[in-house]
Each structure stands twice: as C-alpha cells, then as structure tokens.
C-alpha cells in the first residue's frame, strides 16, 4: 500500500468536515425512518410501501458496492474497454432479468401470504422448515462475508486520506450503519439509499468529465491508447483477460444469478405494486447503466495520464483522478460518495441478515409463539450483533477479500434453482430442493477451491448451477410433489380473478 500513500496528499480538513456532515445527515434520515418503523413488516420490508423513486434508488444503491468505485475501474484501467464491455451489460440486466422471471409473482405472494424473506417463500413453496433453516444459515454466513468485505473498503479509504489506522474507518462506518439500520430497519436502509445513490451518480459523472479533460479530450485519449496500449482498444483486452467463456460467464452471473441474492429478493416484497416495481427497475437500471459506463470509462481514460499503478494500488484510480484534478472540497464530497457505496450495500445486507436470524431461524424454528414486538426487539439487538461481527471481519481483513465476495455471491447463486423451478414447475419437490442445494453447494465449494480447471473456462458457478438443476429435476421426478393446497396457493389461485387485485389497495 505504500506507493499509494505517496500519491495521495491527504487534505484532512475538507475530508473530515464533509464526511462528518454526510454521516450526520444519514443519522437524521435514520431517525426519521425510526419514527415510522412500528411493526416487523416495517422493519424487514418497509411495510411493502416503497414507491418508484425510493425503490429505484435502493435497487441500484444496494447493487453498487465499494468494488464498483474501486475494483471495477481498476480492472478497466489495466485491461481497457474489454473489461467495460463485460460489466456494463451485466449491470444493465441485473435488475431487469430478476423482475421478468420472479418479480410479479413475488409481489403477489408477499402481499397475499405476508412473506417477508426469501426463506419465507422457499419454506412455503416446499412445505419445509428444514429448507428454511438451511437457507437462513447459509445466507447469514455468506452475507457476513460480503459485509466484512465492504467495511474493509471504508477502512482503506479513511487510512489513505487521513493517515488514521484502518480499523478506525471500519468502526466508524460500521457504527453509523448499525445505528440507522437498528432504529429504522429496511425503511432506514432504503431512505438513506436515495441520498447515497444520488451521490454515487454525481461521483461517476464528475470523475468521467474530469478524466476526459485530464486526458486532453476523447480523440487524444484514443490516439494515446492506440500508440501506447493498443490492447486497451481490442476485444480480449490487454493481457488477453477476457476470452469468450469469461465474457459469457460474467454477463450471465451478474444478470441471471442476482435472482439468488436475498438482498434483491426482499426488495420485491417492499414494492407497493407491480407497476411501481416496473418503474423502479427502469429508473434503477438507467441509473446503473449511466453511472457504471462513466465510472468504468474513466478508468480506461486514466491509463493515459496516470501511469504504473500495479496490484491493489490500482484500486485508488478514482480517488486519484479526483484528487489531482478538482478542489479538495469537491474531491472530499465525491470520495464520500465512494464510502456511501459501501454503506448502502452494508445496510441492505444487514437488514436481510438480521431477518434471517430473527424471523427464519429464531421465530420459525425455535419459538413460533414469539410475538411481533418480541421479534422486532430481537431484530434490533441482532442488527447490532451482526454489525459488530462484520466490523471484526473488516478489521481482521482476510487477504482475498474480493474473491470472498465472488465466492459468497456464487454460494447464494446456487439457490436460483429451487426458486425458478418452484415458481414455474409444479412437480418440483421438497426432497429435490434440499438434496439439490446441498449437493450443489458442496460441488461449488470443491470446484472453486480445488478443481477450477474442469469448468471449460467458464465460471464455476455456471457449471455447478447446471448440475444443481439436473439433480433437482431428476429427484423431483421420483419423489412426492407438494400438497394440492400448496400448489393451488402458488399457481392456480394467483392467476384467479382475486389474484389481479392483490397488488392494488
């Protein structure tokens, strides 16, 4: 990390002032959200009252994380436009595909049967509290890994700009997020997302404009790249990073497998109607496409005027562009935008993780008689506990933190099999869902860790998921399907005349 300390001459006053004001503002939003959070449904899914603007911002703010502003521009900085051509289409479809596949049905089910979590859906469809337990435990494990990774980013940024030890940043960010999530739950998380999302878009726009100016304009940049880094303009990219298998894997992963991410899944239960969700998704997708394209393009542009960043130093390409080219106050504000990318992701993960522990594990498996208020109180306590664990992971900082995020994403992606088959195939059975997921996860872990070469160049998730689907179909055909009552609730009744009014109050 030493070389980046040389590059970034921290301007402590603007940075501290901006960050403090921003955190106070988030605190205020959290306090307002707390006043409207009275029931468990308010806490976990905003009472199903989210409108299009809040929904749209919350969608893309929780999808965007630290890596969008640190890891991804670093990748385009070192590989060129080929890197951009992968993540931009992936991001564009990451919300549209889940909505088309599962969105409408989930909104109807959530409204009709008071579902608040992804495990609620799975245990209801497969008539099984075992699948609820397995899913909740796996979710909590993988989500904790993801949260830890986000807090690391905050520590690194604070350290780079102020020279304070990294753990201070991890703790500061952790405490603020815990506060507004503990008091305001999903309402707090989604309302703060609007502010954070707006700041992220601003950061992307300014960074791009500044990078074009610093590189002497688009034509000059293209000429320089053609002369010095021709690989940046070709398809497999400099160092041949993106053969077609990687290309296909990435786009499928970022678009289709987001269905398995509980943070996105629960957002469907927050929407007040299908129409709202559609507007929210269009808004969120445009926001993501627009800002992802600009922030990644800025990384490519920077290769012409910031030279020689290697390894983890390249992660600082966006802060560097800003610090070299705009006033300390503006750069402090926009770097706060990067911190907020991490915060909005953590807050979504935190609320969903808490719901997994209190509702799915505690209430449904151990204490079915617990009252709503007891679970709500418990949810607030666990929000603190989970947040503290995430901060500890962030302070310990396991090395391969970004591979950890991808690994966790894949582990959750396996669950797309029981979700999709459960929604579209009445024959899908409990025994099949449980055996497919357990076998799928074991194979995924083994292939990722020990046998990555057997995937024909594709991402392990894609190969393992295909295997999970096969197991699930095969076992379903020889085991007993769900009861007629459950199937009626999930299929026939939803399309009956009563079903059309489910989303409209």
Short mmCIF file of C-alpha atoms in Angstrom, two decimals:
data_model
loop_
_atom_site.label_atom_id
_atom_site.label_comp_id
_atom_site.label_asym_id
_atom_site.label_seq_id
_atom_site.Cartn_x
_atom_site.Cartn_y
_atom_site.Cartn_z
CA UNK A 1 0.00 0.00 0.00
CA UNK A 2 3.00 2.30 0.44
CA UNK A 3 3.12 3.74 -3.02
CA UNK A 4 -0.47 4.99 -2.82
CA UNK A 5 0.38 6.85 0.40
CA UNK A 6 2.93 8.80 -1.63
CA UNK A 7 0.40 9.68 -4.29
CA UNK A 8 -2.49 10.86 -2.13
CA UNK A 9 -1.61 14.00 -0.24
CA UNK A 10 -4.48 13.95 2.24
CA UNK A 11 -6.37 17.21 2.82
CA UNK A 12 -7.68 16.35 6.25
CA UNK A 13 -9.98 19.34 6.95
CA UNK A 14 -12.24 19.14 3.86
CA UNK A 15 -12.32 15.36 4.13
CA UNK A 16 -13.30 15.23 7.82
CA UNK A 17 -15.81 18.07 7.52
CA UNK A 18 -17.57 16.57 4.51
CA UNK A 19 -17.63 13.08 5.96
CA UNK A 20 -18.97 14.27 9.32
CA UNK A 21 -21.76 16.33 7.72
CA UNK A 22 -22.69 13.43 5.47
CA UNK A 23 -22.83 10.97 8.38
CA UNK A 24 -24.96 13.39 10.41
CA UNK A 25 -27.38 13.69 7.51
CA UNK A 26 -27.62 9.88 7.30
CA UNK A 27 -28.25 9.80 11.05
CA UNK A 28 -31.10 12.27 10.64
CA UNK A 29 -32.71 10.17 7.89
CA UNK A 30 -32.35 7.09 10.09
CA UNK A 31 -34.04 8.88 12.98
CA UNK A 32 -36.97 9.86 10.75
CA UNK A 33 -37.24 6.30 9.47
CA UNK A 34 -37.27 5.01 13.04
CA UNK A 35 -40.41 7.00 13.77
CA UNK A 36 -42.30 5.19 11.02
CA UNK A 37 -40.97 1.71 11.93
CA UNK A 38 -43.50 0.14 14.26
CA UNK A 39 -44.04 -3.42 13.04
CA UNK A 40 -41.83 -6.30 11.94
CA UNK A 41 -43.05 -5.84 8.37
CA UNK A 42 -41.96 -2.17 8.53
CA UNK A 43 -38.57 -3.28 9.83
CA UNK A 44 -37.90 -6.04 7.29
CA UNK A 45 -39.65 -4.87 4.10
CA UNK A 46 -40.66 -1.24 4.73
CA UNK A 47 -44.25 -2.40 5.20
CA UNK A 48 -44.46 -3.04 1.43
CA UNK A 49 -44.90 0.71 0.87
CA UNK A 50 -41.89 1.62 -1.26
CA UNK A 51 -42.63 3.89 -4.24
CA UNK A 52 -40.82 4.02 -7.57
CA UNK A 53 -38.15 6.61 -6.72
CA UNK A 54 -37.14 5.10 -3.39
CA UNK A 55 -37.37 1.61 -4.88
CA UNK A 56 -35.28 2.51 -7.91
CA UNK A 57 -32.53 4.22 -5.93
CA UNK A 58 -32.49 1.47 -3.31
CA UNK A 59 -32.15 -1.14 -6.04
CA UNK A 60 -29.10 0.29 -7.61
CA UNK A 61 -27.54 1.65 -4.43
CA UNK A 62 -27.52 -1.75 -2.79
CA UNK A 63 -26.27 -3.38 -6.03
CA UNK A 64 -23.42 -0.88 -6.26
CA UNK A 65 -20.76 -1.52 -3.71
CA UNK A 66 -17.24 -0.35 -2.92
CA UNK A 67 -15.96 -2.53 -5.75
CA UNK A 68 -17.96 -0.52 -8.30
CA UNK A 69 -15.82 2.51 -7.48
CA UNK A 70 -12.57 0.80 -6.53
CA UNK A 71 -12.19 -2.70 -8.03
CA UNK A 72 -14.00 -2.29 -11.32
CA UNK A 73 -12.37 0.96 -12.54
CA UNK A 74 -9.05 -0.62 -11.50
CA UNK A 75 -9.84 -3.51 -13.83
CA UNK A 76 -10.71 -1.25 -16.80
CA UNK A 77 -7.58 0.83 -16.03
CA UNK A 78 -5.40 -2.23 -16.53
CA UNK A 79 -7.34 -4.10 -19.25
CA UNK A 80 -9.13 -1.43 -21.30
CA UNK A 81 -12.54 -1.36 -22.96
CA UNK A 82 -12.88 -5.16 -22.96
CA UNK A 83 -13.45 -5.03 -19.20
CA UNK A 84 -16.16 -2.43 -19.69
CA UNK A 85 -17.97 -4.49 -22.30
CA UNK A 86 -18.45 -7.22 -19.68
CA UNK A 87 -19.68 -5.42 -16.64
CA UNK A 88 -21.87 -2.81 -18.32
CA UNK A 89 -24.31 -5.26 -20.00
CA UNK A 90 -24.24 -7.43 -16.88
CA UNK A 91 -25.27 -4.48 -14.73
CA UNK A 92 -27.92 -3.42 -17.20
CA UNK A 93 -29.66 -6.78 -16.98
CA UNK A 94 -29.04 -7.42 -13.29
CA UNK A 95 -32.42 -5.98 -12.33
CA UNK A 96 -34.49 -6.50 -15.47
CA UNK A 97 -33.98 -10.27 -15.56
CA UNK A 98 -34.99 -10.97 -11.93
CA UNK A 99 -38.07 -8.78 -12.40
CA UNK A 100 -39.16 -10.60 -15.54
CA UNK A 101 -38.53 -14.04 -14.06
CA UNK A 102 -39.73 -13.73 -10.48
CA UNK A 103 -40.79 -10.17 -9.69
CA UNK A 104 -44.52 -10.15 -10.38
CA UNK A 105 -45.12 -13.46 -8.68
CA UNK A 106 -43.16 -12.47 -5.60
CA UNK A 107 -45.08 -9.23 -5.19
CA UNK A 108 -48.36 -11.16 -5.32
CA UNK A 109 -47.17 -13.87 -2.92
CA UNK A 110 -45.72 -11.33 -0.49
CA UNK A 111 -48.97 -9.36 -0.45
CA UNK A 112 -51.22 -12.36 -0.08
CA UNK A 113 -49.35 -14.53 2.37
CA UNK A 114 -47.35 -11.90 4.31
CA UNK A 115 -43.94 -13.12 3.17
CA UNK A 116 -41.02 -11.02 4.40
CA UNK A 117 -37.92 -13.03 3.50
CA UNK A 118 -36.61 -15.32 0.78
CA UNK A 119 -36.73 -18.25 3.23
CA UNK A 120 -40.44 -17.48 3.78
CA UNK A 121 -41.01 -18.15 0.09
CA UNK A 122 -38.92 -21.33 -0.02
CA UNK A 123 -40.38 -22.92 3.12
CA UNK A 124 -43.93 -22.12 1.98
CA UNK A 125 -43.48 -23.47 -1.55
CA UNK A 126 -41.71 -26.64 -0.42
CA UNK A 127 -43.69 -27.12 2.83
CA UNK A 128 -40.47 -27.48 4.73
CA UNK A 129 -38.94 -25.81 7.75
CA UNK A 130 -35.71 -27.71 7.00
CA UNK A 131 -35.16 -25.77 3.78
CA UNK A 132 -35.87 -22.56 5.70
CA UNK A 133 -33.18 -23.44 8.23
CA UNK A 134 -30.62 -24.44 5.60
CA UNK A 135 -31.25 -21.31 3.55
CA UNK A 136 -31.20 -18.96 6.52
CA UNK A 137 -27.95 -20.36 7.91
CA UNK A 138 -26.22 -20.22 4.51
CA UNK A 139 -27.49 -16.72 3.86
CA UNK A 140 -26.24 -15.40 7.16
CA UNK A 141 -22.82 -16.97 6.56
CA UNK A 142 -22.40 -15.63 3.02
CA UNK A 143 -23.88 -12.20 3.80
CA UNK A 144 -21.48 -11.74 6.72
CA UNK A 145 -18.56 -12.37 4.38
CA UNK A 146 -19.90 -9.75 1.96
CA UNK A 147 -20.44 -7.20 4.73
CA UNK A 148 -16.95 -7.69 6.09
CA UNK A 149 -15.52 -7.02 2.64
CA UNK A 150 -17.43 -3.74 2.34
CA UNK A 151 -16.16 -2.45 5.69
CA UNK A 152 -12.56 -3.15 4.65
CA UNK A 153 -13.00 -0.67 1.81
CA UNK A 154 -14.05 2.06 4.24
CA UNK A 155 -11.00 1.42 6.39
CA UNK A 156 -8.65 1.61 3.41
CA UNK A 157 -10.18 4.87 2.16
CA UNK A 158 -10.07 6.58 5.55
CA UNK A 159 -6.49 5.47 6.08
CA UNK A 160 -5.44 6.70 2.65
CA UNK A 161 -6.95 10.15 3.09
CA UNK A 162 -6.20 10.88 6.73
CA UNK A 163 -3.39 8.53 7.72
CA UNK A 164 -5.54 7.15 10.55
CA UNK A 165 -5.26 3.40 11.16
CA UNK A 166 -7.64 1.34 9.01
CA UNK A 167 -9.64 -0.04 11.93
CA UNK A 168 -10.90 3.48 12.74
CA UNK A 169 -12.63 3.68 9.35
CA UNK A 170 -14.10 0.21 9.70
CA UNK A 171 -15.53 1.01 13.13
CA UNK A 172 -16.80 4.50 12.20
CA UNK A 173 -18.66 3.26 9.15
CA UNK A 174 -19.93 0.17 10.98
CA UNK A 175 -21.34 2.16 13.89
CA UNK A 176 -23.26 4.61 11.69
CA UNK A 177 -24.81 1.88 9.54
CA UNK A 178 -25.75 -0.16 12.62
CA UNK A 179 -27.45 2.89 14.12
CA UNK A 180 -29.73 3.71 11.22
CA UNK A 181 -30.50 0.06 10.48
CA UNK A 182 -31.17 -0.80 14.11
CA UNK A 183 -33.61 2.06 14.54
CA UNK A 184 -35.14 2.28 11.06
CA UNK A 185 -34.70 -1.22 9.61
CA UNK A 186 -35.37 -1.50 5.87
CA UNK A 187 -37.01 1.93 5.87
CA UNK A 188 -33.77 3.42 7.19
CA UNK A 189 -31.73 1.42 4.69
CA UNK A 190 -33.85 2.39 1.69
CA UNK A 191 -34.34 6.07 2.58
CA UNK A 192 -30.59 6.56 3.07
CA UNK A 193 -30.08 4.78 -0.27
CA UNK A 194 -31.72 7.70 -2.07
CA UNK A 195 -29.10 10.14 -0.76
CA UNK A 196 -26.28 7.67 -1.30
CA UNK A 197 -27.46 6.77 -4.80
CA UNK A 198 -27.60 10.41 -5.85
CA UNK A 199 -24.09 10.97 -4.54
CA UNK A 200 -22.82 7.91 -6.43
CA UNK A 201 -24.24 9.16 -9.72
CA UNK A 202 -22.59 12.55 -9.10
CA UNK A 203 -19.26 10.86 -8.37
CA UNK A 204 -19.45 8.88 -11.62
CA UNK A 205 -20.34 11.91 -13.76
CA UNK A 206 -17.66 14.21 -12.34
CA UNK A 207 -14.95 11.54 -12.43
CA UNK A 208 -15.66 10.83 -16.08
CA UNK A 209 -15.70 14.50 -17.14
CA UNK A 210 -12.50 15.20 -15.22
CA UNK A 211 -10.78 12.15 -16.73
CA UNK A 212 -11.65 13.26 -20.27
CA UNK A 213 -10.32 16.74 -19.57
CA UNK A 214 -7.13 15.44 -17.94
CA UNK A 215 -6.50 13.13 -20.90
CA UNK A 216 -6.84 16.01 -23.37
CA UNK A 217 -10.23 15.02 -24.83
CA UNK A 218 -11.67 11.78 -26.22
CA UNK A 219 -9.72 11.88 -29.51
CA UNK A 220 -6.39 12.49 -27.81
CA UNK A 221 -7.09 9.69 -25.33
CA UNK A 222 -7.95 7.23 -28.10
CA UNK A 223 -4.81 8.21 -30.02
CA UNK A 224 -2.61 7.79 -26.94
CA UNK A 225 -4.16 4.39 -26.18
CA UNK A 226 -3.63 3.33 -29.82
CA UNK A 227 0.04 4.30 -29.61
CA UNK A 228 0.91 3.11 -26.10
CA UNK A 229 -1.67 0.49 -25.05
CA UNK A 230 -3.25 -0.90 -28.23
CA UNK A 231 -4.62 -3.87 -26.23
CA UNK A 232 -6.91 -1.45 -24.37
CA UNK A 233 -8.86 -0.92 -27.59
CA UNK A 234 -9.19 -4.57 -28.68
CA UNK A 235 -11.54 -7.28 -27.54
CA UNK A 236 -9.85 -9.85 -25.37
CA UNK A 237 -8.21 -6.81 -23.74
CA UNK A 238 -4.62 -6.13 -22.66
CA UNK A 239 -3.13 -9.43 -21.32
CA UNK A 240 -5.97 -11.30 -23.07
CA UNK A 241 -8.07 -11.20 -19.86
CA UNK A 242 -11.47 -11.76 -21.42
CA UNK A 243 -11.84 -14.78 -23.69
CA UNK A 244 -15.44 -15.52 -24.71
CA UNK A 245 -16.06 -18.02 -21.86
CA UNK A 246 -15.22 -15.41 -19.25
CA UNK A 247 -17.29 -12.91 -21.16
CA UNK A 248 -20.38 -15.14 -21.24
CA UNK A 249 -19.90 -16.24 -17.61
CA UNK A 250 -19.71 -12.72 -16.28
CA UNK A 251 -22.79 -11.43 -18.08
CA UNK A 252 -24.87 -14.44 -17.04
CA UNK A 253 -23.60 -14.21 -13.47
CA UNK A 254 -24.32 -10.54 -12.95
CA UNK A 255 -27.72 -10.69 -14.60
CA UNK A 256 -29.37 -14.05 -14.03
CA UNK A 257 -27.85 -15.06 -10.71
CA UNK A 258 -28.87 -11.89 -8.92
CA UNK A 259 -32.20 -13.74 -8.50
CA UNK A 260 -30.50 -15.76 -5.77
CA UNK A 261 -29.29 -12.71 -3.81
CA UNK A 262 -31.57 -12.27 -0.77
CA UNK A 263 -30.95 -8.51 -0.69
CA UNK A 264 -32.54 -8.11 -4.12
CA UNK A 265 -35.16 -10.77 -3.49
CA UNK A 266 -36.56 -8.98 -0.43
CA UNK A 267 -36.73 -5.71 -2.37
CA UNK A 268 -39.66 -7.27 -4.29
CA UNK A 269 -41.58 -7.55 -1.03
CA UNK A 270 -41.03 -3.83 -0.34
CA UNK A 271 -42.74 -2.62 -3.53
CA UNK A 272 -46.31 -1.36 -3.24
CA UNK A 273 -47.38 -2.77 -6.64
CA UNK A 274 -46.09 -4.38 -9.80
CA UNK A 275 -46.43 -1.10 -11.66
CA UNK A 276 -44.26 0.62 -9.07
CA UNK A 277 -41.70 -2.13 -9.34
CA UNK A 278 -41.52 -1.76 -13.09
CA UNK A 279 -40.91 1.98 -12.81
CA UNK A 280 -38.38 1.43 -10.04
CA UNK A 281 -36.48 -1.08 -12.14
CA UNK A 282 -36.38 1.17 -15.20
CA UNK A 283 -35.16 4.05 -13.06
CA UNK A 284 -32.58 1.91 -11.27
CA UNK A 285 -31.34 0.29 -14.47
CA UNK A 286 -30.88 3.64 -16.20
CA UNK A 287 -29.06 4.97 -13.15
CA UNK A 288 -26.76 1.97 -13.08
CA UNK A 289 -26.08 1.87 -16.80
CA UNK A 290 -25.34 5.55 -16.90
CA UNK A 291 -23.06 5.69 -13.89
CA UNK A 292 -21.36 2.30 -14.46
CA UNK A 293 -20.46 3.25 -18.01
CA UNK A 294 -19.00 6.59 -16.92
CA UNK A 295 -17.03 5.38 -13.89
CA UNK A 296 -15.52 2.46 -15.84
CA UNK A 297 -14.73 4.60 -18.86
CA UNK A 298 -12.92 6.98 -16.52
CA UNK A 299 -10.69 4.06 -15.53
CA UNK A 300 -9.75 3.45 -19.18
CA UNK A 301 -9.10 7.17 -19.76
CA UNK A 302 -6.86 7.37 -16.70
CA UNK A 303 -4.47 4.83 -18.23
CA UNK A 304 -3.27 7.66 -20.49
CA UNK A 305 -2.30 10.14 -17.74
CA UNK A 306 -1.76 8.13 -14.54
CA UNK A 307 0.93 5.53 -15.15
CA UNK A 308 2.29 2.48 -13.46
CA UNK A 309 -0.29 1.63 -10.79
CA UNK A 310 0.02 -2.07 -10.00
CA UNK A 311 -1.98 -4.50 -7.90
CA UNK A 312 -4.06 -3.06 -5.10
CA UNK A 313 -2.76 0.47 -5.79
CA UNK A 314 -4.86 0.50 -8.96
CA UNK A 315 -7.95 0.36 -6.70
CA UNK A 316 -7.34 4.03 -5.97
CA UNK A 317 -7.66 5.15 -9.54
CA UNK A 318 -10.92 7.05 -8.96
CA UNK A 319 -9.77 8.94 -5.83
CA UNK A 320 -6.52 9.76 -7.69
CA UNK A 321 -8.31 11.20 -10.73
CA UNK A 322 -10.40 13.37 -8.40
CA UNK A 323 -7.59 14.47 -6.17
CA UNK A 324 -5.33 15.54 -8.99
CA UNK A 325 -7.99 17.47 -10.86
CA UNK A 326 -10.64 19.04 -8.63
CA UNK A 327 -10.65 21.17 -5.49
CA UNK A 328 -10.13 19.40 -2.14
CA UNK A 329 -13.74 20.10 -1.10
CA UNK A 330 -15.24 18.63 -4.25
CA UNK A 331 -12.96 15.61 -4.14
CA UNK A 332 -13.80 15.07 -0.44
CA UNK A 333 -17.52 15.12 -1.24
CA UNK A 334 -17.17 12.66 -4.12
CA UNK A 335 -14.88 10.33 -2.18
CA UNK A 336 -17.61 10.33 0.45
CA UNK A 337 -19.73 9.04 -2.45
CA UNK A 338 -17.44 6.01 -2.66
CA UNK A 339 -17.78 5.40 1.07
CA UNK A 340 -21.55 5.64 0.73
CA UNK A 341 -21.47 2.96 -1.98
CA UNK A 342 -20.16 0.62 0.67
CA UNK A 343 -22.62 1.83 3.30
CA UNK A 344 -25.71 1.35 1.16
CA UNK A 345 -24.64 -2.22 0.39
CA UNK A 346 -23.90 -2.99 4.04
CA UNK A 347 -27.24 -1.61 5.22
CA UNK A 348 -29.16 -3.83 2.77
CA UNK A 349 -27.10 -6.88 3.77
CA UNK A 350 -27.50 -6.07 7.46
CA UNK A 351 -31.30 -5.89 7.48
CA UNK A 352 -31.66 -9.05 5.40
CA UNK A 353 -29.12 -10.91 7.55
CA UNK A 354 -30.98 -9.88 10.71
CA UNK A 355 -34.29 -11.07 9.23
CA UNK A 356 -32.64 -14.42 8.51
CA UNK A 357 -31.62 -14.82 12.14
CA UNK A 358 -34.69 -13.49 13.95
CA UNK A 359 -37.55 -14.46 11.67
CA UNK A 360 -36.29 -17.50 9.79
CA UNK A 361 -34.17 -19.18 12.45
CA UNK A 362 -35.48 -17.99 15.81
CA UNK A 363 -39.20 -17.38 15.25
CA UNK A 364 -39.94 -20.13 12.77
CA UNK A 365 -37.67 -22.87 14.03
CA UNK A 366 -37.36 -22.29 17.79
CA UNK A 367 -40.11 -20.05 19.09
CA UNK A 368 -43.16 -19.94 16.82
CA UNK A 369 -45.20 -18.28 19.59
CA UNK A 370 -42.98 -15.21 19.78
CA UNK A 371 -44.99 -12.01 19.28
CA UNK A 372 -44.25 -9.48 16.52
CA UNK A 373 -42.94 -6.99 19.08
CA UNK A 374 -40.58 -9.57 20.59
CA UNK A 375 -39.16 -10.34 17.16
CA UNK A 376 -38.86 -6.64 16.38
CA UNK A 377 -36.91 -6.05 19.62
CA UNK A 378 -34.76 -9.07 18.91
CA UNK A 379 -34.16 -7.82 15.36
CA UNK A 380 -32.77 -4.58 16.74
CA UNK A 381 -30.43 -6.46 19.08
CA UNK A 382 -29.23 -8.77 16.32
CA UNK A 383 -28.66 -5.86 13.96
CA UNK A 384 -26.03 -4.67 16.45
CA UNK A 385 -24.56 -8.16 16.90
CA UNK A 386 -24.31 -8.87 13.17
CA UNK A 387 -22.86 -5.41 12.53
CA UNK A 388 -20.17 -5.99 15.15
CA UNK A 389 -19.21 -9.35 13.59
CA UNK A 390 -18.93 -7.65 10.19
CA UNK A 391 -16.66 -4.98 11.71
CA UNK A 392 -14.44 -7.68 13.24
CA UNK A 393 -14.11 -9.36 9.82
CA UNK A 394 -13.26 -5.93 8.38
CA UNK A 395 -10.56 -5.32 10.99
CA UNK A 396 -9.04 -8.79 10.62
CA UNK A 397 -9.12 -8.24 6.86
CA UNK A 398 -8.72 -11.72 5.38
CA UNK A 399 -6.46 -11.35 2.32
CA UNK A 400 -8.52 -12.41 -0.64
CA UNK A 401 -11.47 -10.23 0.30
CA UNK A 402 -12.76 -9.68 -3.20
CA UNK A 403 -12.53 -13.34 -4.12
CA UNK A 404 -14.53 -13.82 -0.92
CA UNK A 405 -17.32 -11.62 -2.28
CA UNK A 406 -17.46 -13.52 -5.55
CA UNK A 407 -17.39 -16.80 -3.69
CA UNK A 408 -20.29 -15.72 -1.45
CA UNK A 409 -22.22 -14.45 -4.48
CA UNK A 410 -21.81 -17.86 -6.12
CA UNK A 411 -22.86 -19.71 -2.98
CA UNK A 412 -26.10 -17.74 -2.96
CA UNK A 413 -26.48 -18.14 -6.73
CA UNK A 414 -26.96 -21.92 -6.36
CA UNK A 415 -30.36 -21.14 -4.77
CA UNK A 416 -31.71 -19.85 -8.07
CA UNK A 417 -32.51 -23.50 -8.92
CA UNK A 418 -35.20 -24.11 -6.24
CA UNK A 419 -36.58 -20.60 -6.77
CA UNK A 420 -37.02 -20.82 -10.56
CA UNK A 421 -38.22 -24.43 -10.57
CA UNK A 422 -40.52 -23.74 -7.62
CA UNK A 423 -42.16 -20.90 -9.50
CA UNK A 424 -42.52 -22.49 -12.91
CA UNK A 425 -42.77 -26.23 -12.34
CA UNK A 426 -45.46 -27.74 -10.13
CA UNK A 427 -43.61 -31.07 -9.98
CA UNK A 428 -40.62 -29.57 -8.07
CA UNK A 429 -40.44 -31.33 -4.70
CA UNK A 430 -39.12 -30.73 -1.20
CA UNK A 431 -36.68 -33.68 -1.31
CA UNK A 432 -35.34 -32.44 -4.64
CA UNK A 433 -34.86 -28.86 -3.46
CA UNK A 434 -32.98 -29.88 -0.33
CA UNK A 435 -30.76 -32.52 -1.95
CA UNK A 436 -30.00 -30.34 -5.00
CA UNK A 437 -28.95 -27.35 -2.92
CA UNK A 438 -26.76 -29.35 -0.54
CA UNK A 439 -25.05 -31.25 -3.36
CA UNK A 440 -24.80 -28.07 -5.44
CA UNK A 441 -23.07 -26.14 -2.64
CA UNK A 442 -20.63 -28.99 -1.95
CA UNK A 443 -19.72 -29.27 -5.63
CA UNK A 444 -19.45 -25.47 -5.91
CA UNK A 445 -17.03 -25.26 -2.97
CA UNK A 446 -14.92 -28.18 -4.27
CA UNK A 447 -14.76 -26.89 -7.84
CA UNK A 448 -13.99 -23.29 -6.77
CA UNK A 449 -11.22 -24.31 -4.38
CA UNK A 450 -9.64 -27.41 -5.90
CA UNK A 451 -10.79 -28.14 -9.45
CA UNK A 452 -11.30 -24.83 -11.26
CA UNK A 453 -9.79 -26.34 -14.43
CA UNK A 454 -12.75 -28.67 -15.05
CA UNK A 455 -15.18 -25.84 -15.90
CA UNK A 456 -14.05 -25.45 -19.57
CA UNK A 457 -13.06 -21.83 -18.89
CA UNK A 458 -16.48 -20.85 -17.54
CA UNK A 459 -17.09 -19.54 -14.05
CA UNK A 460 -17.55 -22.44 -11.56
CA UNK A 461 -20.97 -21.09 -10.57
CA UNK A 462 -22.39 -21.67 -14.06
CA UNK A 463 -21.25 -25.29 -14.29
CA UNK A 464 -22.27 -26.11 -10.70
CA UNK A 465 -25.65 -24.47 -11.13
CA UNK A 466 -26.39 -26.57 -14.23
CA UNK A 467 -25.53 -29.62 -12.12
CA UNK A 468 -27.88 -28.43 -9.35
CA UNK A 469 -30.74 -28.05 -11.85
CA UNK A 470 -30.14 -31.58 -13.17
CA UNK A 471 -30.17 -33.08 -9.67
CA UNK A 472 -33.30 -31.17 -8.81
CA UNK A 473 -35.23 -32.27 -11.90
CA UNK A 474 -34.11 -35.90 -11.51
CA UNK A 475 -35.02 -36.13 -7.81
CA UNK A 476 -38.33 -34.29 -8.36
CA UNK A 477 -39.44 -36.90 -10.86
CA UNK A 478 -39.10 -39.72 -8.34
CA UNK A 479 -40.33 -38.01 -5.14
CA UNK A 480 -43.69 -36.73 -3.94
CA UNK A 481 -44.74 -33.20 -5.00
CA UNK A 482 -46.16 -30.59 -2.62
CA UNK A 483 -49.77 -30.94 -1.44
CA UNK A 484 -52.59 -29.82 -3.77
CA UNK A 485 -53.39 -26.96 -1.33
CA UNK A 486 -49.86 -25.53 -1.54
CA UNK A 487 -49.75 -25.90 -5.31
CA UNK A 488 -53.12 -24.17 -5.59
CA UNK A 489 -51.86 -21.29 -3.47
CA UNK A 490 -48.73 -20.89 -5.58
CA UNK A 491 -50.20 -21.47 -9.02
CA UNK A 492 -53.97 -21.61 -9.63
CA UNK A 493 -55.08 -19.07 -7.00
CA UNK A 494 -52.53 -16.45 -8.05
CA UNK A 495 -53.91 -16.32 -11.56
CA UNK A 496 -57.54 -16.47 -10.40
CA UNK A 497 -59.62 -13.24 -10.63
CA UNK A 498 -58.81 -12.47 -6.97
CA UNK A 499 -55.11 -12.52 -7.80
CA UNK A 500 -55.20 -9.49 -10.05
CA UNK A 501 -56.15 -7.17 -7.25
CA UNK A 502 -53.52 -8.39 -4.86
CA UNK A 503 -51.18 -5.52 -5.62
CA UNK A 504 -53.67 -2.68 -5.60
CA UNK A 505 -55.02 -1.19 -2.44
#
